[in-house]
């Protein structure tokens, strides 16, 4: 088997790296040489966030990709983030360090089943969370992220009939805060579904003055206990602006890196998942990306995202619509 076939089978460029190589310096050099930018999500390992040109939530990553003048975008996140960037910038090469970095929430919404659901409800506007495949986006009227879902849903008339997919937790939270009654797809994220109410209550009892920050992909019983519910960027902003000094963080543990960096004087306590352990909740997909894979993907320009042209031509419309509404609303 040749090296290329091995990479395809593994989902990343698996070339041994000289241990004496200064990987961080090499990544910087390759970036300049190739006119590439590195975008990273807040859930990435700290070392990847540190080397990235931009670190943000899903909304910011899409906004930066849309505006970038680079030839190569390296998306350190999960597959749908790279796919969104590729749909927005078909002329650019969009690299992801590891093709296996999927998303359980996107997987909970297969496009053929979603298409049947949409067809069974004629007259409904389809709003999809960005954590979806390009095929699901191509069946969608407007894409949202956790950073703009509330405002975008609220921008529709109150009597608009809406299908919202795939996250039932985000969907029911948006129903609650906008007073809508959107029809929800029954999908969820395995990381955010794992948080336990008992552990949250115990941590609140231990830190009675701490503010609870929760991502809207968490279950209702968790969100009901939260002081701030929002996207990763919104939770970070909430922590920065708050006069409180301690925070219970109910989302993927990668966000702690930027929270601690931006607020070194404050204490951030991650809520562990259900079970006996005290480990932080980590997204196994996000954690597939490493500095070594980032280096190899920039060096060999592999793996890169490809999107079927017909699907991309449809999927770009609801993404553009999201970006336009977000810009109009100043998000
Ligand atoms: P954000 O939109 O807050 O970045 O969240 C993305 C995500 O995958 C949450 O699990
Ligand atoms: Fe997907 Fe959940 Fe991972 Fe976010 S944390 S990328 S929703 S699996």
Short mmCIF file of C-alpha atoms and ligand atoms in Angstrom, two decimals:
data_model
loop_
_atom_site.label_atom_id
_atom_site.label_comp_id
_atom_site.label_asym_id
_atom_site.label_seq_id
_atom_site.Cartn_x
_atom_site.Cartn_y
_atom_site.Cartn_z
CA UNK A 1 0.00 0.00 0.00
CA UNK A 2 1.44 3.40 -0.88
CA UNK A 3 1.57 6.25 1.64
CA UNK A 4 -1.34 8.13 0.03
CA UNK A 5 -3.62 5.11 0.26
CA UNK A 6 -2.63 4.67 3.90
CA UNK A 7 -3.51 8.32 4.60
CA UNK A 8 -6.88 7.88 2.92
CA UNK A 9 -7.58 4.78 5.01
CA UNK A 10 -6.53 6.49 8.22
CA UNK A 11 -8.17 9.84 7.48
CA UNK A 12 -5.03 11.91 8.00
CA UNK A 13 -1.49 12.33 6.71
CA UNK A 14 0.31 9.83 8.91
CA UNK A 15 3.93 10.69 8.16
CA UNK A 16 6.55 10.17 10.88
CA UNK A 17 7.91 13.50 12.12
CA UNK A 18 11.56 14.03 13.01
CA UNK A 19 11.49 14.36 16.84
CA UNK A 20 14.11 17.12 16.71
CA UNK A 21 11.85 19.29 14.53
CA UNK A 22 10.45 22.47 16.07
CA UNK A 23 6.87 21.73 14.99
CA UNK A 24 5.45 25.08 16.10
CA UNK A 25 8.11 27.03 14.16
CA UNK A 26 7.55 24.81 11.11
CA UNK A 27 3.80 25.35 11.22
CA UNK A 28 4.40 29.12 11.28
CA UNK A 29 6.84 28.87 8.36
CA UNK A 30 4.51 26.72 6.25
CA UNK A 31 1.62 29.03 6.99
CA UNK A 32 3.46 32.02 5.53
CA UNK A 33 4.93 30.05 2.62
CA UNK A 34 1.50 28.74 1.59
CA UNK A 35 -0.59 31.82 2.47
CA UNK A 36 -2.61 29.70 4.89
CA UNK A 37 -4.57 30.64 7.98
CA UNK A 38 -5.36 28.39 10.93
CA UNK A 39 -8.83 28.62 12.42
CA UNK A 40 -9.51 26.81 15.68
CA UNK A 41 -12.63 26.15 17.72
CA UNK A 42 -12.65 26.80 21.47
CA UNK A 43 -12.90 23.03 22.07
CA UNK A 44 -9.49 22.34 20.55
CA UNK A 45 -6.51 21.36 22.68
CA UNK A 46 -4.79 24.41 24.19
CA UNK A 47 -1.64 24.01 22.06
CA UNK A 48 -3.74 24.19 18.89
CA UNK A 49 -5.65 27.23 20.12
CA UNK A 50 -2.29 28.88 20.88
CA UNK A 51 -0.92 28.44 17.36
CA UNK A 52 -4.14 29.39 15.55
CA UNK A 53 -4.64 32.73 13.83
CA UNK A 54 -8.26 32.83 14.95
CA UNK A 55 -9.97 31.02 17.81
CA UNK A 56 -13.73 31.24 18.06
CA UNK A 57 -17.15 29.64 18.17
CA UNK A 58 -18.86 28.10 15.15
CA UNK A 59 -20.35 31.42 14.07
CA UNK A 60 -17.04 33.27 14.19
CA UNK A 61 -15.27 30.45 12.33
CA UNK A 62 -17.80 30.70 9.48
CA UNK A 63 -17.57 34.51 9.46
CA UNK A 64 -13.75 34.46 9.34
CA UNK A 65 -13.71 31.82 6.62
CA UNK A 66 -16.12 33.86 4.49
CA UNK A 67 -13.89 36.95 4.74
CA UNK A 68 -10.49 35.31 4.46
CA UNK A 69 -8.11 36.19 1.64
CA UNK A 70 -5.84 33.21 2.31
CA UNK A 71 -5.33 30.44 -0.27
CA UNK A 72 -5.58 27.69 2.33
CA UNK A 73 -7.83 27.47 5.36
CA UNK A 74 -6.86 24.94 8.00
CA UNK A 75 -9.93 24.21 10.09
CA UNK A 76 -9.00 22.83 13.49
CA UNK A 77 -12.39 21.68 14.66
CA UNK A 78 -14.74 19.02 13.40
CA UNK A 79 -15.77 18.03 9.90
CA UNK A 80 -18.92 20.16 9.56
CA UNK A 81 -16.85 23.27 10.38
CA UNK A 82 -14.44 22.50 7.54
CA UNK A 83 -17.34 21.66 5.26
CA UNK A 84 -19.05 24.99 6.03
CA UNK A 85 -15.80 26.83 5.22
CA UNK A 86 -15.43 24.90 1.94
CA UNK A 87 -19.04 25.64 0.93
CA UNK A 88 -18.42 29.34 1.60
CA UNK A 89 -15.03 29.37 -0.15
CA UNK A 90 -15.13 26.75 -2.94
CA UNK A 91 -12.03 28.25 -4.57
CA UNK A 92 -9.90 27.72 -1.48
CA UNK A 93 -8.28 24.57 -0.25
CA UNK A 94 -9.82 23.72 3.13
CA UNK A 95 -7.74 21.33 5.22
CA UNK A 96 -8.70 19.51 8.40
CA UNK A 97 -6.01 17.81 10.49
CA UNK A 98 -8.05 14.60 10.86
CA UNK A 99 -10.99 13.60 8.64
CA UNK A 100 -12.30 11.36 11.44
CA UNK A 101 -13.25 14.39 13.51
CA UNK A 102 -17.00 14.04 13.12
CA UNK A 103 -19.88 15.18 15.33
CA UNK A 104 -22.48 12.99 17.05
CA UNK A 105 -25.07 15.74 16.68
CA UNK A 106 -24.55 15.97 12.90
CA UNK A 107 -24.67 12.15 12.79
CA UNK A 108 -28.03 12.19 14.60
CA UNK A 109 -29.58 13.72 11.49
CA UNK A 110 -29.11 11.56 8.35
CA UNK A 111 -30.08 13.60 5.29
CA UNK A 112 -32.46 10.97 3.80
CA UNK A 113 -34.55 10.76 7.00
CA UNK A 114 -34.47 14.54 7.40
CA UNK A 115 -35.65 14.97 3.82
CA UNK A 116 -38.66 12.70 4.52
CA UNK A 117 -39.43 14.69 7.67
CA UNK A 118 -39.28 17.97 5.74
CA UNK A 119 -41.44 16.58 2.91
CA UNK A 120 -44.00 15.35 5.45
CA UNK A 121 -44.44 18.95 6.64
CA UNK A 122 -45.11 21.16 3.62
CA UNK A 123 -45.32 24.87 4.32
CA UNK A 124 -42.72 24.74 7.12
CA UNK A 125 -39.58 26.88 7.13
CA UNK A 126 -36.54 24.70 7.84
CA UNK A 127 -33.98 26.05 10.29
CA UNK A 128 -30.89 23.89 10.84
CA UNK A 129 -28.13 24.15 13.37
CA UNK A 130 -24.71 24.47 11.72
CA UNK A 131 -23.77 21.07 13.27
CA UNK A 132 -25.15 19.25 10.22
CA UNK A 133 -23.85 17.76 7.00
CA UNK A 134 -23.83 19.73 3.75
CA UNK A 135 -26.67 17.46 2.54
CA UNK A 136 -28.89 18.52 5.47
CA UNK A 137 -27.98 22.16 4.89
CA UNK A 138 -29.06 21.77 1.26
CA UNK A 139 -32.59 20.96 2.60
CA UNK A 140 -32.56 24.02 4.85
CA UNK A 141 -33.90 27.59 4.53
CA UNK A 142 -31.60 29.17 7.08
CA UNK A 143 -28.67 27.85 9.10
CA UNK A 144 -28.08 29.00 12.68
CA UNK A 145 -25.40 28.52 15.30
CA UNK A 146 -25.81 28.61 19.07
CA UNK A 147 -24.55 32.21 18.81
CA UNK A 148 -27.44 33.49 16.71
CA UNK A 149 -30.26 30.88 16.87
CA UNK A 150 -32.41 32.90 19.28
CA UNK A 151 -32.21 36.11 17.24
CA UNK A 152 -32.68 34.38 13.88
CA UNK A 153 -35.72 32.39 15.03
CA UNK A 154 -37.17 35.54 16.62
CA UNK A 155 -36.71 37.40 13.31
CA UNK A 156 -39.47 35.22 11.75
CA UNK A 157 -43.15 36.13 12.22
CA UNK A 158 -44.63 34.61 15.37
CA UNK A 159 -47.01 32.38 13.42
CA UNK A 160 -44.29 31.03 11.06
CA UNK A 161 -44.38 27.25 10.98
CA UNK A 162 -40.80 26.12 11.62
CA UNK A 163 -38.92 22.82 11.62
CA UNK A 164 -35.78 23.00 13.75
CA UNK A 165 -33.05 20.38 13.56
CA UNK A 166 -31.13 18.50 14.64
CA UNK A 167 -30.59 19.42 18.32
CA UNK A 168 -33.73 18.89 20.41
CA UNK A 169 -32.12 20.55 23.45
CA UNK A 170 -31.12 23.72 21.63
CA UNK A 171 -34.48 23.67 19.82
CA UNK A 172 -36.55 23.41 23.00
CA UNK A 173 -34.42 26.10 24.67
CA UNK A 174 -35.03 28.42 21.68
CA UNK A 175 -38.76 27.57 21.80
CA UNK A 176 -38.77 28.60 25.46
CA UNK A 177 -36.91 31.91 25.06
CA UNK A 178 -38.72 32.99 21.89
CA UNK A 179 -42.19 31.66 22.82
CA UNK A 180 -42.29 29.63 19.58
CA UNK A 181 -43.47 26.11 19.02
CA UNK A 182 -41.00 24.83 16.44
CA UNK A 183 -41.23 21.22 15.40
CA UNK A 184 -38.02 19.58 16.65
CA UNK A 185 -35.83 16.89 15.17
CA UNK A 186 -34.87 14.35 17.84
CA UNK A 187 -31.08 14.77 17.77
CA UNK A 188 -28.50 15.49 20.47
CA UNK A 189 -24.78 15.80 21.22
CA UNK A 190 -23.32 12.93 23.23
CA UNK A 191 -20.99 15.26 25.14
CA UNK A 192 -23.62 17.73 26.34
CA UNK A 193 -26.24 15.05 27.04
CA UNK A 194 -23.87 13.45 29.55
CA UNK A 195 -23.98 16.21 32.16
CA UNK A 196 -25.79 15.14 35.28
CA UNK A 197 -28.17 17.23 37.34
CA UNK A 198 -27.06 15.56 40.57
CA UNK A 199 -23.42 16.46 39.95
CA UNK A 200 -24.39 20.03 39.05
CA UNK A 201 -26.44 20.39 42.23
CA UNK A 202 -23.56 18.99 44.30
CA UNK A 203 -21.08 21.41 42.69
CA UNK A 204 -23.47 24.34 43.25
CA UNK A 205 -23.72 23.38 46.91
CA UNK A 206 -19.92 23.27 47.11
CA UNK A 207 -19.50 26.63 45.35
CA UNK A 208 -22.64 28.58 46.26
CA UNK A 209 -21.28 31.86 44.86
CA UNK A 210 -20.28 30.44 41.48
CA UNK A 211 -22.20 31.42 38.36
CA UNK A 212 -23.33 28.48 36.20
CA UNK A 213 -22.41 28.81 32.51
CA UNK A 214 -24.08 26.24 30.21
CA UNK A 215 -24.14 25.55 26.50
CA UNK A 216 -27.67 25.23 25.03
CA UNK A 217 -26.92 21.71 23.77
CA UNK A 218 -27.35 20.59 27.42
CA UNK A 219 -30.61 19.02 28.60
CA UNK A 220 -33.41 21.25 29.92
CA UNK A 221 -32.90 20.16 33.53
CA UNK A 222 -29.32 21.48 33.32
CA UNK A 223 -30.25 24.69 31.49
CA UNK A 224 -32.91 25.41 34.12
CA UNK A 225 -30.08 25.61 36.69
CA UNK A 226 -27.85 27.89 34.59
CA UNK A 227 -27.26 31.61 35.09
CA UNK A 228 -25.95 32.12 31.56
CA UNK A 229 -26.89 29.94 28.57
CA UNK A 230 -25.04 30.59 25.34
CA UNK A 231 -22.54 29.64 22.69
CA UNK A 232 -18.92 29.09 23.65
CA UNK A 233 -18.18 32.73 22.74
CA UNK A 234 -21.17 33.95 24.79
CA UNK A 235 -20.09 31.93 27.84
CA UNK A 236 -16.58 33.36 27.57
CA UNK A 237 -17.98 36.90 27.29
CA UNK A 238 -20.31 36.25 30.23
CA UNK A 239 -17.41 35.14 32.41
CA UNK A 240 -15.32 38.17 31.40
CA UNK A 241 -18.07 40.67 32.05
CA UNK A 242 -19.31 39.16 35.31
CA UNK A 243 -18.26 40.61 38.66
CA UNK A 244 -18.30 37.06 40.08
CA UNK A 245 -15.00 35.31 40.69
CA UNK A 246 -15.99 31.67 40.19
CA UNK A 247 -17.87 29.80 37.49
CA UNK A 248 -19.19 26.27 37.01
CA UNK A 249 -18.66 25.50 33.33
CA UNK A 250 -21.12 23.12 31.70
CA UNK A 251 -19.78 22.49 28.23
CA UNK A 252 -16.78 20.83 26.57
CA UNK A 253 -13.64 21.39 28.64
CA UNK A 254 -11.62 22.97 25.79
CA UNK A 255 -13.26 26.34 26.50
CA UNK A 256 -11.47 26.43 29.87
CA UNK A 257 -8.20 27.24 28.09
CA UNK A 258 -9.43 30.60 26.79
CA UNK A 259 -11.49 31.34 29.91
CA UNK A 260 -8.45 30.91 32.15
CA UNK A 261 -6.27 32.84 29.71
CA UNK A 262 -8.63 35.80 29.46
CA UNK A 263 -9.63 35.80 33.15
CA UNK A 264 -6.54 34.59 35.05
CA UNK A 265 -7.86 35.95 38.36
CA UNK A 266 -11.11 33.94 38.14
CA UNK A 267 -11.81 30.29 38.98
CA UNK A 268 -13.44 27.97 36.45
CA UNK A 269 -14.79 24.65 37.65
CA UNK A 270 -15.74 22.16 34.92
CA UNK A 271 -18.81 20.02 35.57
CA UNK A 272 -17.81 16.36 35.12
CA UNK A 273 -20.02 14.01 33.11
CA UNK A 274 -22.34 11.40 34.59
CA UNK A 275 -20.75 8.40 36.32
CA UNK A 276 -18.20 8.00 39.09
CA UNK A 277 -15.27 9.80 37.51
CA UNK A 278 -14.17 13.41 37.93
CA UNK A 279 -12.84 13.75 34.39
CA UNK A 280 -13.81 16.81 32.34
CA UNK A 281 -16.27 16.38 29.53
CA UNK A 282 -14.24 16.20 26.35
CA UNK A 283 -15.45 15.80 22.78
CA UNK A 284 -13.53 12.80 21.47
CA UNK A 285 -13.92 14.13 17.92
CA UNK A 286 -12.46 17.55 18.70
CA UNK A 287 -9.56 15.89 20.52
CA UNK A 288 -8.49 13.90 17.45
CA UNK A 289 -6.66 16.98 16.18
CA UNK A 290 -3.08 17.23 17.37
CA UNK A 291 -0.16 19.54 16.65
CA UNK A 292 1.50 16.71 14.69
CA UNK A 293 -1.54 16.17 12.48
CA UNK A 294 -1.86 19.93 11.99
CA UNK A 295 1.77 20.09 10.86
CA UNK A 296 1.40 17.15 8.47
CA UNK A 297 -1.84 18.46 7.00
CA UNK A 298 -0.24 21.83 6.24
CA UNK A 299 2.89 20.21 4.85
CA UNK A 300 1.15 17.67 2.61
CA UNK A 301 -2.07 19.67 2.12
CA UNK A 302 -3.99 16.59 3.14
CA UNK A 303 -6.70 15.76 4.14
CA UNK A 304 -8.82 18.36 2.35
CA UNK A 305 -12.57 18.84 2.31
CA UNK A 306 -14.57 18.07 -0.81
CA UNK A 307 -18.26 18.83 -1.21
CA UNK A 308 -20.43 17.64 -4.08
CA UNK A 309 -20.96 20.71 -6.31
CA UNK A 310 -24.75 20.30 -6.57
CA UNK A 311 -25.16 19.94 -2.81
CA UNK A 312 -22.79 22.85 -2.16
CA UNK A 313 -24.77 25.09 -4.54
CA UNK A 314 -27.89 24.53 -2.41
CA UNK A 315 -26.15 24.42 0.99
CA UNK A 316 -24.46 27.80 0.48
CA UNK A 317 -27.82 29.62 0.33
CA UNK A 318 -28.95 29.04 3.96
CA UNK A 319 -25.41 29.69 5.21
CA UNK A 320 -25.29 33.03 3.36
CA UNK A 321 -28.73 33.82 4.73
CA UNK A 322 -27.43 33.19 8.26
CA UNK A 323 -24.41 35.43 7.69
CA UNK A 324 -26.57 38.20 6.21
CA UNK A 325 -29.10 38.14 9.08
CA UNK A 326 -26.26 38.00 11.63
CA UNK A 327 -24.58 41.02 10.05
CA UNK A 328 -27.86 42.94 9.97
CA UNK A 329 -28.43 42.12 13.65
CA UNK A 330 -24.83 42.99 14.55
CA UNK A 331 -23.99 39.45 15.71
P1 LIG B 1 -20.47 26.81 19.45
O1 LIG B 1 -21.44 27.22 18.40
O2 LIG B 1 -20.80 27.41 20.77
O3 LIG B 1 -19.10 27.08 19.04
O4 LIG B 1 -20.62 25.25 19.71
C1 LIG B 1 -20.29 24.32 18.74
C2 LIG B 1 -20.40 22.96 19.22
O5 LIG B 1 -20.09 22.02 18.55
C3 LIG B 1 -20.94 22.77 20.55
O6 LIG B 1 -20.87 21.44 20.89
FE1 LIG B 2 -20.46 17.72 17.94
FE2 LIG B 2 -20.97 17.57 20.52
FE3 LIG B 2 -18.45 17.47 19.68
FE4 LIG B 2 -19.84 19.78 19.56
S1 LIG B 2 -19.21 18.68 21.39
S2 LIG B 2 -18.54 18.90 17.96
S3 LIG B 2 -21.90 19.00 19.09
S4 LIG B 2 -20.05 15.96 19.24
#
